Tab-separated table of C-alpha atoms in Angstrom:
chain	number	residue	atom	x	y	z
V	28	VAL	CA	101.383	6.652	-39.167
V	29	GLN	CA	99.537	5.790	-42.417
V	30	LEU	CA	96.040	6.165	-43.756
V	31	GLN	CA	95.606	4.442	-47.032
V	32	ALA	CA	92.372	5.221	-48.829
V	33	SER	CA	91.116	3.192	-51.729
V	34	GLY	CA	87.967	2.396	-53.601
V	35	GLY	CA	87.585	5.555	-55.523
V	36	GLY	CA	86.827	5.510	-59.370
V	37	LEU	CA	84.143	6.163	-61.823
V	38	GLY	CA	80.596	5.892	-60.809
V	39	GLN	CA	77.345	6.760	-62.382
V	40	ALA	CA	74.715	8.999	-61.088
V	41	GLY	CA	72.274	6.963	-58.898
V	42	GLY	CA	75.025	4.208	-58.476
V	43	SER	CA	77.197	3.281	-55.616
V	44	LEU	CA	80.740	3.329	-54.539
V	45	ARG	CA	82.496	2.261	-51.432
V	46	LEU	CA	85.679	3.819	-50.026
V	47	SER	CA	87.945	2.101	-47.517
V	48	CYS	CA	90.757	3.610	-45.462
V	49	ALA	CA	93.394	1.271	-43.742
V	50	ALA	CA	95.030	2.772	-40.715
V	51	SER	CA	98.335	1.864	-39.164
V	52	GLY	CA	100.974	3.253	-36.778
V	53	PHE	CA	98.718	4.672	-34.186
V	54	ASP	CA	96.090	3.667	-31.592
V	55	PHE	CA	93.173	3.597	-34.104
V	56	SER	CA	90.566	2.978	-31.424
V	57	ASP	CA	91.487	6.232	-29.663
V	58	TYR	CA	90.702	8.378	-32.657
V	59	GLY	CA	87.521	9.654	-34.215
V	60	MET	CA	87.696	9.134	-37.987
V	61	GLY	CA	86.253	11.371	-40.689
V	62	TRP	CA	85.898	11.505	-44.474
V	63	PHE	CA	86.350	14.847	-46.295
V	64	ARG	CA	86.302	15.792	-49.932
V	65	GLN	CA	87.760	18.578	-51.966
V	66	ASP	CA	87.382	19.962	-55.417
V	67	PRO	CA	90.164	21.816	-57.014
V	68	GLY	CA	90.446	25.374	-55.730
V	69	GLN	CA	88.042	24.630	-52.975
V	70	ALA	CA	88.306	24.218	-49.197
V	71	ARG	CA	88.238	20.661	-47.934
V	72	GLU	CA	84.706	19.681	-46.969
V	73	PHE	CA	83.546	17.519	-44.178
V	74	VAL	CA	81.524	14.502	-45.547
V	75	ALA	CA	81.064	12.114	-42.549
V	76	GLY	CA	82.541	11.261	-39.184
V	77	VAL	CA	82.397	8.285	-36.744
V	78	THR	CA	83.460	8.320	-33.090
V	79	TRP	CA	86.176	6.087	-31.694
V	80	SER	CA	83.650	3.525	-30.702
V	81	GLY	CA	81.577	3.570	-33.668
V	82	GLY	CA	78.584	4.486	-31.588
V	83	SER	CA	77.914	7.993	-33.121
V	84	THR	CA	78.113	9.049	-36.706
V	85	TYR	CA	77.807	12.505	-38.418
V	86	TYR	CA	77.116	13.578	-41.865
V	87	ALA	CA	77.064	16.667	-43.875
V	88	ASP	CA	73.619	17.697	-45.115
V	89	SER	CA	74.601	17.120	-48.637
V	90	VAL	CA	75.077	13.465	-48.118
V	91	LYS	CA	72.775	12.622	-45.188
V	92	GLY	CA	70.637	9.676	-46.207
V	93	ARG	CA	72.901	8.599	-49.019
V	94	PHE	CA	76.274	7.958	-47.498
V	95	THR	CA	77.120	5.657	-44.489
V	96	ILE	CA	80.349	5.727	-42.602
V	97	SER	CA	81.394	2.780	-40.360
V	98	ARG	CA	84.591	1.432	-38.765
V	99	ASP	CA	85.998	-1.712	-37.600
V	100	ASN	CA	88.452	-1.169	-34.809
V	101	ALA	CA	89.836	-4.678	-34.944
V	102	LYS	CA	90.782	-4.379	-38.635
V	103	MET	CA	91.748	-0.677	-38.244
V	104	THR	CA	89.501	0.320	-41.143
V	105	VAL	CA	87.008	2.949	-41.815
V	106	LYS	CA	84.593	2.599	-44.817
V	107	LEU	CA	82.237	5.121	-46.672
V	108	GLN	CA	79.467	3.620	-48.412
V	109	MET	CA	78.168	6.030	-51.008
V	110	ASN	CA	74.697	5.410	-52.632
V	111	SER	CA	72.513	7.346	-54.943
V	112	LEU	CA	75.671	9.201	-56.277
V	113	LYS	CA	75.341	12.659	-57.744
V	114	PRO	CA	77.618	14.430	-60.239
V	115	GLU	CA	78.309	16.959	-57.357
V	116	ASP	CA	79.826	14.187	-55.303
V	117	THR	CA	82.762	14.221	-57.696
V	118	ALA	CA	85.852	15.193	-55.685
V	119	VAL	CA	89.044	13.840	-54.062
V	120	TYR	CA	88.094	11.981	-50.945
V	121	TYR	CA	90.246	11.814	-47.765
V	122	CYS	CA	90.158	9.895	-44.628
V	123	ALA	CA	91.448	11.517	-41.456
V	124	ALA	CA	91.967	10.817	-37.881
V	125	GLN	CA	91.357	13.131	-34.828
V	126	LYS	CA	92.534	12.174	-31.329
V	127	GLY	CA	89.523	11.453	-29.019
V	128	MET	CA	86.751	13.169	-30.839
V	129	VAL	CA	84.982	13.972	-34.171
V	130	THR	CA	84.541	17.565	-35.632
V	131	LYS	CA	83.692	18.884	-38.989
V	132	TYR	CA	86.777	21.137	-39.134
V	133	ALA	CA	89.713	19.890	-41.240
V	134	SER	CA	92.121	21.735	-39.017
V	135	ASP	CA	91.216	19.591	-35.975
V	136	TYR	CA	92.370	16.396	-37.440
V	137	ASP	CA	95.888	15.029	-36.888
V	138	TYR	CA	96.467	12.467	-39.583
V	139	TRP	CA	95.400	12.409	-43.284
V	140	GLY	CA	95.435	9.874	-46.014
V	141	GLN	CA	96.541	10.611	-49.542
V	142	GLY	CA	93.063	10.866	-51.083
V	143	THR	CA	91.207	8.800	-53.573
V	144	LEU	CA	89.396	10.380	-56.586
V	145	VAL	CA	85.670	9.753	-57.088
V	146	THR	CA	84.133	10.850	-60.294
V	147	VAL	CA	80.394	10.583	-60.880
V	148	SER	CA	79.016	10.837	-64.447
V	149	SER	CA	75.491	11.935	-65.181
């Protein structure tokens, strides 16, 4: 099983970044997918989630209206489009897979990627 996140880097406040996560080694279309983020010394925070079909999406209040999660089951990828970036969006972002459903609790997820750092300058 592998979740390979990419697309992090340095962004400016008000700008955009797009994260991608490529999955392999499991039945991707059977899993809900989520993006989490984590600051040093802080708990991992739910950012966005998408159901196995892509039919439903969920967002943390802090990113609602700015971030968009999407998935492509044929390509086994999930993306996070981040617009109107804020300095407080700075964190390491992780993609994660959960069998059958999507929740906001990190402990519910079965597989995790390695994380990609997003830094937003003011």
